[in-house]
Every structure is written in C-alpha cells, then in structure tokens.
XYZ file of C-alpha atoms in Angstrom:
616
model
C -0.120 0.059 -0.075
C 1.152 3.050 -0.908
C 1.470 6.170 1.573
C 0.308 9.203 0.043
C 2.746 12.172 0.683
C 2.262 14.962 2.824
C 2.200 18.228 0.718
C 2.983 21.875 2.011
C 0.404 24.634 2.183
C 1.229 28.287 2.088
C -0.507 30.306 4.760
C -0.743 34.367 5.226
C -1.709 36.474 8.194
C -2.968 39.316 7.991
C -2.648 42.615 8.926
C 0.910 41.271 10.018
C 1.711 40.141 6.442
C 3.287 36.914 7.686
C 3.897 34.158 5.248
C 4.371 30.660 6.690
C 4.916 27.148 4.866
C 3.493 24.326 6.748
C 2.451 20.616 6.412
C -0.989 20.247 5.083
C -3.281 19.444 8.114
C -1.347 21.687 10.822
C -3.877 23.002 13.180
C -4.457 26.921 12.136
C -3.758 27.605 15.968
C -0.328 26.066 16.008
C 0.523 27.954 12.823
C -0.240 31.293 14.200
C 2.153 30.652 16.900
C 4.835 29.327 14.408
C 4.227 32.430 12.881
C 5.172 34.484 16.235
C 1.724 35.918 16.311
C 0.419 36.326 19.853
C -3.386 35.402 19.979
C -5.824 34.892 22.685
C -6.666 31.265 23.452
C -8.084 30.876 27.135
C -9.611 27.324 26.787
C -6.745 26.096 25.713
C -8.284 24.591 22.367
C -11.415 23.261 23.453
C -13.571 25.553 21.227
C -15.443 27.066 24.026
C -13.967 30.503 25.017
C -14.618 31.693 21.365
C -11.634 34.567 22.101
C -9.430 33.059 18.818
C -11.429 34.390 16.080
C -9.885 34.497 12.794
C -11.545 35.521 9.106
C -10.676 33.097 5.946
C -10.154 35.677 3.394
C -9.063 33.533 0.781
C -8.291 29.741 0.072
C -9.398 26.850 2.056
C -9.533 25.256 5.811
C -11.151 22.393 7.378
C -13.267 23.167 10.353
C -13.915 20.948 13.473
C -17.311 19.982 14.628
C -17.216 22.727 17.589
C -16.454 25.665 15.058
C -19.438 27.950 15.539
C -21.315 26.055 18.096
C -23.425 27.608 21.072
C -22.785 31.439 21.388
C -19.181 31.903 20.424
C -19.788 32.571 16.836
C -23.344 33.964 15.493
C -24.685 33.077 12.107
C -23.872 36.187 10.642
C -20.131 36.165 11.706
C -19.963 32.572 10.445
C -21.420 34.075 6.800
C -18.724 36.401 7.109
C -16.066 33.786 7.255
C -15.139 34.037 11.067
C -13.588 30.481 12.655
C -12.195 29.816 15.744
C -8.628 29.028 15.175
C -8.426 26.245 17.577
C -10.883 24.344 15.583
C -9.152 24.821 12.266
C -6.627 22.649 10.189
C -5.038 23.873 7.047
C -5.842 21.827 4.273
C -4.481 23.986 1.349
C -3.126 27.352 0.525
C -5.137 30.198 2.487
C -5.075 33.594 3.779
C -6.574 34.499 7.296
C -7.009 37.919 8.760
C -6.455 37.981 12.728
C -9.359 40.792 13.811
C -8.010 43.083 16.552
C -9.888 41.907 19.256
C -8.061 38.253 18.904
C -4.702 39.719 18.918
C -2.641 40.274 22.138
C -1.117 43.399 21.865
C 0.888 45.375 24.224
C -0.510 43.680 27.364
C -0.223 45.619 30.383
C 2.360 43.836 32.865
C 2.795 44.864 36.296
C 6.266 45.455 37.175
C 7.134 46.966 40.498
C 10.238 47.635 42.063
C 11.382 45.344 44.713
C 12.388 46.559 48.054
C 15.712 45.408 49.633
C 14.977 43.294 53.194
C 16.664 44.291 56.396
C 20.011 42.624 55.586
C 21.705 41.488 52.456
C 22.658 37.811 53.105
C 22.967 35.924 49.762
C 23.152 32.474 49.251
C 25.972 32.517 46.663
C 29.299 34.352 47.544
C 33.099 34.533 46.199
C 35.747 33.139 48.630
C 39.655 33.378 48.184
C 41.103 29.675 48.125
C 43.735 29.078 50.432
C 45.908 25.660 49.913
C 48.613 24.378 52.255
C 50.542 21.398 52.359
C 49.678 18.511 54.980
C 52.667 17.530 56.760
C 53.820 13.750 55.980
C 51.495 13.696 53.022
C 52.102 13.898 49.292
C 51.607 17.271 47.881
C 48.251 16.564 46.054
C 46.925 15.712 49.661
C 47.399 19.646 50.685
C 44.291 21.072 52.629
C 42.131 23.614 50.798
C 40.568 26.239 52.802
C 38.268 29.290 52.098
C 39.166 32.591 53.333
C 36.322 34.097 55.507
C 33.985 31.003 55.563
C 32.952 29.096 58.380
C 30.101 26.436 57.818
C 30.146 22.674 56.652
C 33.005 21.743 54.274
C 31.579 22.324 50.699
C 31.675 19.832 48.168
C 33.370 20.110 44.699
C 33.777 18.025 41.660
C 36.909 15.968 40.966
C 37.703 18.458 38.150
C 37.148 21.347 40.354
C 39.702 19.985 42.988
C 42.272 18.927 40.561
C 41.951 22.486 38.833
C 42.834 24.082 42.637
C 45.461 21.672 42.824
C 47.226 22.587 39.493
C 46.474 26.389 39.696
C 49.538 28.142 39.347
C 47.859 31.631 40.933
C 45.669 32.198 43.475
C 42.190 31.234 42.892
C 38.502 32.397 44.246
C 35.720 29.755 44.442
C 32.046 30.902 44.482
C 30.102 28.914 47.072
C 26.377 28.520 47.037
C 24.898 27.525 50.317
C 21.337 26.798 49.408
C 21.889 22.978 49.875
C 23.468 21.296 52.666
C 26.186 20.734 51.977
C 27.358 23.722 50.269
C 28.675 23.344 46.891
C 31.323 24.832 44.798
C 29.793 26.688 41.526
C 32.812 27.676 39.781
C 36.346 29.075 40.054
C 38.103 31.997 38.856
C 41.341 33.900 39.632
C 41.679 35.679 43.021
C 41.948 38.885 41.487
C 38.560 38.459 39.892
C 36.235 41.228 41.153
C 33.348 41.257 38.875
C 29.987 41.223 40.807
C 28.056 38.028 41.217
C 24.388 38.354 40.202
C 21.272 36.434 40.603
C 17.510 36.727 39.210
C 14.230 36.997 40.921
C 11.537 35.656 38.831
C 7.816 35.863 39.330
C 6.447 33.010 37.301
C 2.575 33.904 36.793
C 0.160 31.818 34.951
C -0.079 34.859 32.309
C 2.882 36.535 32.751
C 6.646 36.069 33.824
C 8.490 39.061 35.436
C 11.996 39.041 36.725
C 14.490 41.518 38.144
C 18.667 41.248 38.002
C 20.364 42.019 41.076
C 23.621 42.186 42.353
C 24.116 39.563 45.220
C 26.870 41.272 47.085
C 24.630 44.510 47.548
C 21.232 43.823 46.557
C 21.150 46.416 43.971
C 18.667 46.067 41.435
C 20.155 46.357 37.982
C 17.361 45.599 35.495
C 13.864 44.561 35.248
C 12.140 42.703 32.316
C 8.901 40.712 31.734
C 7.107 38.664 28.926
C 3.806 36.620 28.781
C 4.102 32.820 29.584
C 4.381 30.581 26.782
C 2.258 27.921 28.334
C -0.625 30.194 27.514
C -0.881 28.838 23.844
C -1.948 25.544 25.951
C -4.358 27.329 27.786
C -4.937 29.880 30.029
C -6.656 28.143 33.021
C -4.480 25.946 35.486
C -6.952 22.830 35.292
C -6.404 23.196 31.640
C -2.602 22.842 31.776
C -2.890 20.110 34.149
C -4.946 18.053 31.890
C -2.425 18.977 29.024
C 0.316 17.968 31.378
C -1.005 14.295 31.841
C 1.274 12.724 29.017
C 5.024 12.841 29.220
C 5.282 14.663 26.220
C 2.431 17.091 27.359
C 4.475 17.792 30.559
C 8.086 18.322 28.690
C 6.291 20.714 26.333
C 4.754 22.742 29.185
C 8.000 22.576 31.353
C 10.119 23.979 28.150
C 7.534 26.667 27.637
C 8.133 27.979 31.161
C 12.108 27.398 31.170
C 11.805 29.482 27.905
C 9.654 32.150 29.169
C 12.333 32.559 31.820
C 14.937 32.776 29.621
C 13.154 35.649 27.538
C 13.274 37.576 30.636
C 16.951 36.702 31.167
C 17.900 37.832 28.069
C 16.443 41.160 28.554
C 17.981 41.648 31.779
C 21.541 40.600 30.438
C 20.972 42.754 27.573
C 19.955 45.661 29.630
C 22.948 45.423 32.113
C 25.535 44.395 29.381
C 26.644 41.189 31.187
C 27.058 37.536 30.474
C 24.248 35.310 31.340
C 26.805 32.888 33.063
C 27.401 35.842 35.522
C 24.232 34.899 37.167
C 24.811 32.096 39.609
C 21.591 32.125 41.981
C 17.739 32.288 40.572
C 14.875 32.614 42.884
C 11.339 31.834 41.818
C 7.862 32.615 43.089
C 4.937 30.784 41.321
C 1.712 29.092 42.187
C 1.794 25.695 42.938
C 1.106 24.277 39.469
C 3.511 26.615 37.833
C 6.252 25.388 40.656
C 5.271 21.733 39.394
C 5.284 22.415 35.862
C 8.764 24.318 35.712
C 10.479 21.371 37.624
C 8.865 18.793 35.090
C 6.835 17.454 38.180
C 3.348 15.533 36.994
C 0.647 18.143 38.610
C -2.504 15.874 38.121
C -2.743 14.596 41.677
C -3.348 18.475 42.183
C -7.048 17.945 40.853
C -7.992 16.098 43.940
C -9.444 17.661 46.647
C -7.236 17.836 49.942
C -4.107 16.259 48.011
C -1.175 16.607 50.304
C 1.368 18.972 48.829
C 4.880 18.858 49.991
C 5.974 22.159 51.775
C 9.579 21.339 51.024
C 10.876 23.887 48.625
C 11.810 22.770 44.822
C 15.399 22.956 44.247
C 16.930 22.425 40.714
C 19.918 23.481 38.962
C 19.900 25.736 36.037
C 21.225 22.857 33.469
C 18.337 20.574 34.845
C 15.840 23.076 33.935
C 17.683 24.421 30.798
C 17.814 28.176 32.144
C 20.337 30.337 30.471
C 22.370 31.554 33.395
C 25.368 29.440 34.796
C 24.680 25.796 34.394
C 25.709 24.960 38.035
C 23.337 27.912 39.514
C 20.589 26.752 42.037
C 16.935 27.149 41.270
C 15.232 27.854 44.487
C 11.361 27.838 44.254
C 9.634 29.463 47.397
C 7.644 26.739 48.854
C 3.848 25.655 48.193
C 1.737 25.291 50.784
C -1.643 23.277 49.159
C -2.864 22.562 45.741
C -3.805 26.284 44.959
C -1.940 28.270 47.393
C 1.801 28.243 46.305
C 5.037 30.086 46.314
C 3.547 33.108 44.910
C 1.367 33.569 48.034
C 4.453 33.042 50.131
C 6.052 35.909 48.272
C 3.397 38.076 48.818
C 3.526 37.450 52.676
C 6.974 37.981 52.806
C 6.513 41.253 50.768
C 3.932 42.252 53.060
C 5.931 41.764 56.154
C 3.015 39.263 57.811
C 5.735 37.081 59.105
C 7.025 39.842 61.400
C 3.630 41.709 62.411
C 1.839 41.135 65.523
C -1.323 42.752 64.258
C -4.031 40.756 62.653
C -3.734 41.126 58.673
C -5.611 39.866 55.715
C -3.645 39.147 52.375
C -5.894 39.228 49.050
C -4.177 38.044 45.695
C -6.883 37.966 42.827
C -4.923 36.723 39.995
C -5.867 33.615 37.557
C -6.398 31.910 41.009
C -7.419 33.877 44.111
C -5.118 33.160 47.009
C -6.178 34.483 50.318
C -4.373 34.622 53.911
C -5.499 35.459 57.130
C -3.092 36.031 60.259
C -0.203 37.484 62.365
C 3.507 36.068 62.843
C 2.028 33.974 65.182
C -0.261 32.003 63.099
C -1.575 31.800 59.546
C -4.511 30.179 57.633
C -5.458 30.321 53.879
C -7.856 29.648 51.343
C -7.925 29.366 47.625
C -10.935 30.147 45.119
C -11.504 30.025 41.311
C -12.641 33.976 41.177
C -9.296 35.601 39.481
C -10.145 35.071 35.713
C -13.184 37.009 35.978
C -11.272 40.055 37.351
C -8.798 39.620 34.637
C -11.191 39.693 31.714
C -11.506 35.963 31.381
C -15.017 34.064 31.044
C -16.964 37.242 29.856
C -17.381 37.829 26.214
C -16.406 41.528 25.737
C -13.514 40.552 28.182
C -9.971 40.703 27.380
C -6.649 41.000 29.155
C -5.099 44.602 30.238
C -3.808 45.798 26.967
C -3.988 48.469 24.199
C -7.648 49.209 23.772
C -9.150 47.453 27.075
C -11.606 49.744 28.827
C -10.116 50.045 31.954
C -12.346 52.413 34.065
C -15.714 53.174 34.125
C -17.954 55.841 35.757
C -21.945 55.856 35.750
C -24.295 59.204 36.233
C -27.152 57.978 38.188
C -29.259 61.047 36.864
C -28.731 60.252 33.385
C -28.314 56.712 33.694
C -25.533 57.087 31.311
C -22.054 56.196 31.573
C -18.241 57.175 30.570
C -14.790 55.221 30.118
C -11.589 54.972 29.730
C -9.381 52.619 27.909
C -5.736 51.706 28.202
C -3.343 53.756 25.723
C -6.501 55.970 24.975
C -7.118 53.547 21.797
C -10.337 52.519 20.355
C -12.388 50.139 22.708
C -11.734 46.331 21.767
C -13.250 44.913 25.057
C -13.249 45.368 28.960
C -10.463 43.984 31.530
C -10.682 43.286 35.159
C -10.488 46.817 36.519
C -13.075 48.142 34.255
C -15.515 44.891 34.653
C -15.486 45.914 38.501
C -16.409 49.522 37.637
C -18.753 48.623 35.311
C -20.972 46.552 37.567
C -20.979 49.103 40.239
C -21.969 51.731 37.377
C -24.802 49.244 36.290
C -26.027 49.320 39.701
C -25.859 53.162 40.403
C -27.865 53.807 37.100
C -30.608 51.232 37.618
C -29.473 48.886 34.870
C -28.461 46.031 37.685
C -30.402 44.910 40.348
C -28.935 44.115 43.756
C -29.301 40.352 42.880
C -27.488 40.793 39.540
C -30.207 40.828 37.186
C -30.268 43.145 34.242
C -33.394 45.803 34.145
C -35.305 45.181 30.830
C -36.602 48.775 31.237
C -33.114 50.508 31.248
C -32.351 52.134 27.756
C -28.727 50.404 27.731
C -30.640 46.888 28.256
C -31.923 45.076 24.987
C -33.003 41.668 24.097
C -30.123 39.523 22.620
C -29.445 36.599 21.232
C -28.763 34.923 24.421
C -31.148 37.097 26.335
C -30.767 40.461 28.100
C -27.541 42.175 27.500
C -26.209 45.695 28.232
C -24.896 47.895 25.647
C -21.346 49.280 26.753
C -20.168 50.568 23.314
C -22.105 50.484 20.380
C -20.317 49.586 17.119
C -19.811 53.039 15.689
C -18.069 53.980 18.913
C -15.568 51.057 19.221
C -12.233 49.420 17.373
C -13.903 46.208 16.478
C -16.715 47.106 14.337
C -19.468 45.586 16.618
C -21.167 46.516 19.777
C -19.476 45.598 22.854
C -22.068 44.356 25.101
C -22.271 42.430 28.859
C -24.656 39.626 28.511
C -26.581 38.450 31.509
C -24.630 35.098 31.017
C -21.643 37.372 31.816
C -23.231 39.052 34.798
C -24.234 35.906 36.138
C -20.219 34.310 35.776
C -19.144 37.625 37.326
C -21.594 37.349 40.213
C -20.383 33.887 40.803
C -16.726 35.092 40.683
C -17.452 37.784 43.376
C -19.523 35.556 45.446
C -16.534 32.890 45.657
C -14.269 35.419 46.509
C -16.421 37.019 49.130
C -17.459 33.848 50.423
C -13.818 32.708 50.839
C -12.880 35.326 52.742
C -15.798 35.163 55.048
C -14.903 31.438 55.769
C -11.627 32.463 57.188
C -13.262 35.193 59.219
C -15.700 32.982 60.532
C -13.577 30.140 61.320
C -11.255 32.333 63.429
C -13.941 34.329 64.837
C -12.454 37.366 63.557
C -14.836 40.303 62.757
C -14.275 42.848 59.921
C -13.370 45.461 62.399
C -10.419 43.505 63.830
C -8.545 43.388 60.663
C -5.845 45.950 60.863
C -4.017 45.734 57.688
C -5.535 44.992 53.914
C -2.749 43.642 51.590
C -3.965 43.533 48.151
C -1.414 42.053 45.885
C -1.050 41.653 42.081
C -2.732 43.524 39.309
C -6.008 43.535 41.258
C -4.308 45.578 44.184
C -2.651 47.880 41.672
C -5.086 48.666 39.209
C -9.034 47.914 40.487
C -10.735 50.676 42.392
C -10.716 49.183 45.688
C -13.850 51.199 46.676
C -15.751 49.652 43.952
C -14.186 46.286 44.759
C -16.220 46.893 48.000
C -19.268 48.337 46.615
C -19.915 45.423 44.496
C -18.993 42.811 47.198
C -15.626 41.306 45.689
C -14.403 42.269 49.562
C -15.711 43.159 52.626
C -15.424 46.598 54.272
C -12.828 46.617 56.748
C -13.477 49.765 58.637
C -10.592 49.662 60.979
C -7.930 48.550 58.330
C -5.033 50.182 56.366
C -4.959 49.381 53.093
C -1.780 48.419 51.204
C -1.104 47.683 47.496
C 1.629 45.512 47.514
C 1.888 45.641 43.554
C 3.979 42.543 42.243
C 4.278 41.153 45.815
C 5.309 37.707 44.180
C 8.397 39.101 42.444
C 9.285 41.412 45.838
C 9.308 38.039 47.580
C 11.349 36.210 45.096
C 13.790 38.961 45.502
C 13.712 39.161 49.140
C 14.772 35.495 49.309
C 17.161 35.709 46.351
C 19.512 38.338 48.820
C 18.810 37.179 52.307
C 19.044 33.774 53.203
C 17.045 34.935 56.489
C 14.101 35.639 53.973
C 14.255 31.746 52.599
C 14.255 30.765 56.327
C 11.076 32.826 57.130
C 9.419 31.890 53.784
C 9.851 28.068 54.564
C 8.549 28.533 57.981
C 5.537 30.096 57.111
C 4.742 27.465 54.672
C 5.175 24.766 56.964
C 3.362 26.355 59.737
C 0.288 27.746 57.686
C -2.960 26.253 57.837
C -4.998 25.353 54.735
C -8.505 25.251 54.349
C -9.950 23.675 50.854
C -12.874 25.356 50.223
C -13.917 22.000 47.813
C -14.755 20.194 51.304
C -15.389 22.939 53.485
C -19.283 22.718 54.231
C -19.216 26.469 55.688
C -18.184 27.775 51.899
C -21.497 26.964 50.394
C -23.445 28.994 53.169
C -21.091 31.928 52.884
C -20.931 31.874 49.068
C -24.851 31.703 48.450
C -24.838 35.024 51.059
C -22.252 36.581 48.829
C -24.631 36.215 45.506
C -26.210 39.733 46.223
C -24.592 43.194 45.972
C -22.591 44.051 48.282
C -23.341 40.810 50.527
C -24.151 40.175 54.101
C -24.498 43.151 56.121
C -22.229 42.296 58.733
C -19.321 42.092 56.321
C -20.384 45.569 54.711
C -20.956 47.798 57.564
C -21.862 51.578 56.704
C -18.974 54.094 56.128
C -18.323 56.146 58.745
C-alpha cells in the first residue's frame, strides 16, 4: 500500500503580512504560534471561549465540529468567514485576517521595584581559596580552605579539585549555601572582582516578570517581563494540568516555562551588558501548578480535593531546567502550601511583612487563581478560590486582558443613566479588562441597569434583548475599534456574580473560622494587578471584598516578585518563607461545608450586612 505524501501549504496572516509554509493538516492555532503571532486562547483549544477568532479571506480550511457552536460565533459572523482558530486545520493555501479583538497587543504587565529586606545575606558568595601542604602527606593531599568562610565543608567535583591543585596563581571559589552541604559553583582567579548576579522571577500563569540583582549589595540592575508561553496550551490551571497528563505534554509545558524565563533573562542581561553565565542564583515565586510544571513534576494529583502537597522548597540546577544562566546555578522555588496556595502567596506575605507583624492582617491576591491569607506572625490560615479569571477579563464575552484598547475604568451617572469610560493607551475600545469590569458592575447598579441580585433591568435604555437573552450595550459599534457592539450579557453578569461571591465567600470562611470580625483587621494587603489597578472602593461596593473599617489598605504591587527578590538576597528571608509554609493552615473550600453558605450569602450586591458595615 502506497502512503500518500504530505504536501506543504502556504498560509498568510494579515494585517501582519506573515507568510508561513507548513505541512497540510497543521492546526491553524499552531501555525499562528509558529508565525510568532500572539493570539487569545483561554480554553486551551477546546473551542469554548470563543476568543481565537480569525477570518478566512481566501483559500480553504477544514473546520472541526465545534467551530461556531453554541454562542461563540453568530450566524452573521459565520457567513462573514469567521472561524475559531483552535478548531481549524489547514487543508490548502489560505489567507487569514486576525481581527484586532483576537490579538494580544501590548499587554499591561505589572512590574514594581522590589524593596531590599533588612539585611543582604545572599546564598552565593565568592571566597579566596587557600591551600597548604599537609605534613607527612604528598603534595596532592594538601588542604583547601576558603578564607572568611565558616560552615560545612563545601563539596566540589573532581575536576574542580584537580584544577585547584594545578593552579599556579591564587584562586577564588564561588560557593552556594542553598543546599547542605554547600557546593562550589565555579573557580576563577583571585584577582576577579566582577560582581556575582542573581535573578528573581515571578512565574505567573499569564505573565513572567523578573529582576536582575547584584548579590553582594542587593542593587537591582534591570527588570523585564514577558507573557508566559504556556498560554498557547490554555490559560486556566486545570487546562494545563490536563495538557500535562502525558509525558510529552509535561515536557512541552516545562520547556515553555523555562523558555519564558529565558526570554526575561535575555532582556535583563542585555540591559545590564553582562554575560548570562555571570548569574549564579535564581529564585522563583510561582503558584503550585507553575512550580510543578517548571520542575517537570506531574501535577495531576493537584486536581484532587485535600491533596497532600509537599511544603519543602523545590530546588533544581539551571542545567536541569534549561535556564540560560551559569549551568551550576541553583534554582530555588519558594515553597508551596497546598494545591492552589503556592510560592507566589508566600512571596506576597514576605513582601507584606506578615511574617514579622503582631497585628491581624488579611492578604488578598486575585489573579488567575485567588489566594487569601489571614493571620499574624504567630499564626496564619489560607484558602484559595476560582474567582480571579473574571477579574482578569476571562470568561466574559467582551472581556480581554489589560492591553491597548481595553476599557480599564468606567463611571456611571445616576441622574442620566449614562456612563463614561477610558481605555488603556486611549485607543478605540476593543473590550473590557478586569478593573473596568468591576467599575462597570458598580456603575450599572448606580444607574439602575443592574439590581441587587445581579439581574439586568429590561426597562433600562442600555439594556436590550440579545440572542442569548438580556444584554447591556457598553460601547456601540460606531464608537469602538472592533466594528460590532461591545456588550455585557446576562450570562456574563451571572459569571461575574459567581466570581465575586467565590472571593467574598472565601474571605468570610476565614473570618468566621477564626472568629475575626471585619473590625478586627488592621491591615489589608492587596497583591498583584487587582490591588494595583482596580478601584478598591468599587471592589467593596460590588462585594468582591468586605469593608474593613479599621484596616489600613496597602497595595503590594507585584508582591510575588518582591518576595522572590527578598529570598534571593537574604537567606533569612528563605528561612522565613519556609517557616510560613510549614506552619500555615490551609482550608480546602471544595470540602468545607461552611463555604456553600457563605457563597450563597455573597450572591447579592454587596453581600451579608455584617461584612459590609456602613461607612462612618
């Protein structure tokens, strides 16, 4: 039997004018990635999110059975040549237009300058090597000491040992005390005074942010960021866990995480004009799933409720992970606590100083996954909730990440029922991001378009009947940059109510479990983009977080990066992080009976009266 040869097809992507030749049968979504074009794809290719829209302008393609199903594409869009890229394979030469709403263009990535901890005590330092013959033994048995170093005898390779024996000039050794016993990372002439560098990384589900620091002084030399390349395989954590269920899938996601970090490192070393091999230490703060995927550990058990998660920090070498720094450099991941409370939350706590405070504090980090911690330096308890995606624009039909053209703030006029809004970059509106969604919900309540139960008012002038039921017209087609009305449907509102109830309910479980009324909270720490960009007053009015009348509110910015940086330049901070993780209580809301009651009580705007006392 003769096997037919696979032919190549030519595909063009507009308006980028990218031309690519790929084998027939290549998935269109994969071809877009090969062309170096960033496109939305929240569901990981399941055809359910409807974000990866493309328009076939010429040629042919094969559409899978899910294309255009449900509410993702209207009949009018199908007639106009719209497809979902994740459900199309290339069957011949073709040209596609990637519409503006599908592109990832100039994403707004939160980068804040970390603050040095109290003292600089890096885990990697350089010591002058002193050698001396041992009486009565051959010259090759002479002792090796490290001037100024006290501690366990460092281990070294045979190659390093013989190099020291053969050296004709004084040598220095770069030692790492991250593991026990310490290790010699490299040797250099004793006259070498070049600084040693380290990199702190915030390995987020969506973005990767890093900073380059001198290990001896803690000085930050450069910062950089990029999108996490794992986005191609799904934006949700559970989607990525599913993708990693095979050895090949796990290897793909591990490489994607490492490559994303390398992209940031390349930016850092270019800005600092140094060689990547001058980097001898890497500290990573990521959620539990990200830590597993980076280290190549099968994450499937994390889908199980009450799964037992090791709280010992994951440690690898740069060579093992494929990071483009000194091959012997250690990679230290801040410790995980539970399935969905990971090293990023520990980093937030270190950044906030919760490990050193006697006052009751609440930490809230609503990213792709919501992480919430309550406590003092004497005790801490945590929960996680699936509320973050809605507040990052995911799951909403007109939702988008915070990038050029995203509506980021909305204000309503109760007198007229009208609204005004702004976009990132003052560009024509393409959709709405997380901070704008919270503002919009409050504005809709204030103007009578939305009632306290989260139902659209059909009598409001901006509310109309749509193909899926009632919908609120946010920006009419003539006034936006996508050529069709930007709307918020009742389904969108229901999802938003669900997300806000999950967040508020999770906080309420912690407060109730520890008999802590809202008035007892002295510090409210808000981490990540939610804390940096959202209007906190509106977050309270909508009921995402309770009102804490006696609390000082602190925006941590990128607390995960700050915590990673603190652990990079201070061994004491690493010890503090490990102590926090070891002793923290975790409440799994999937098996906690109180959560269902608190969630139901939060399905109103704003929520339970005792959580939202009147303003003084």
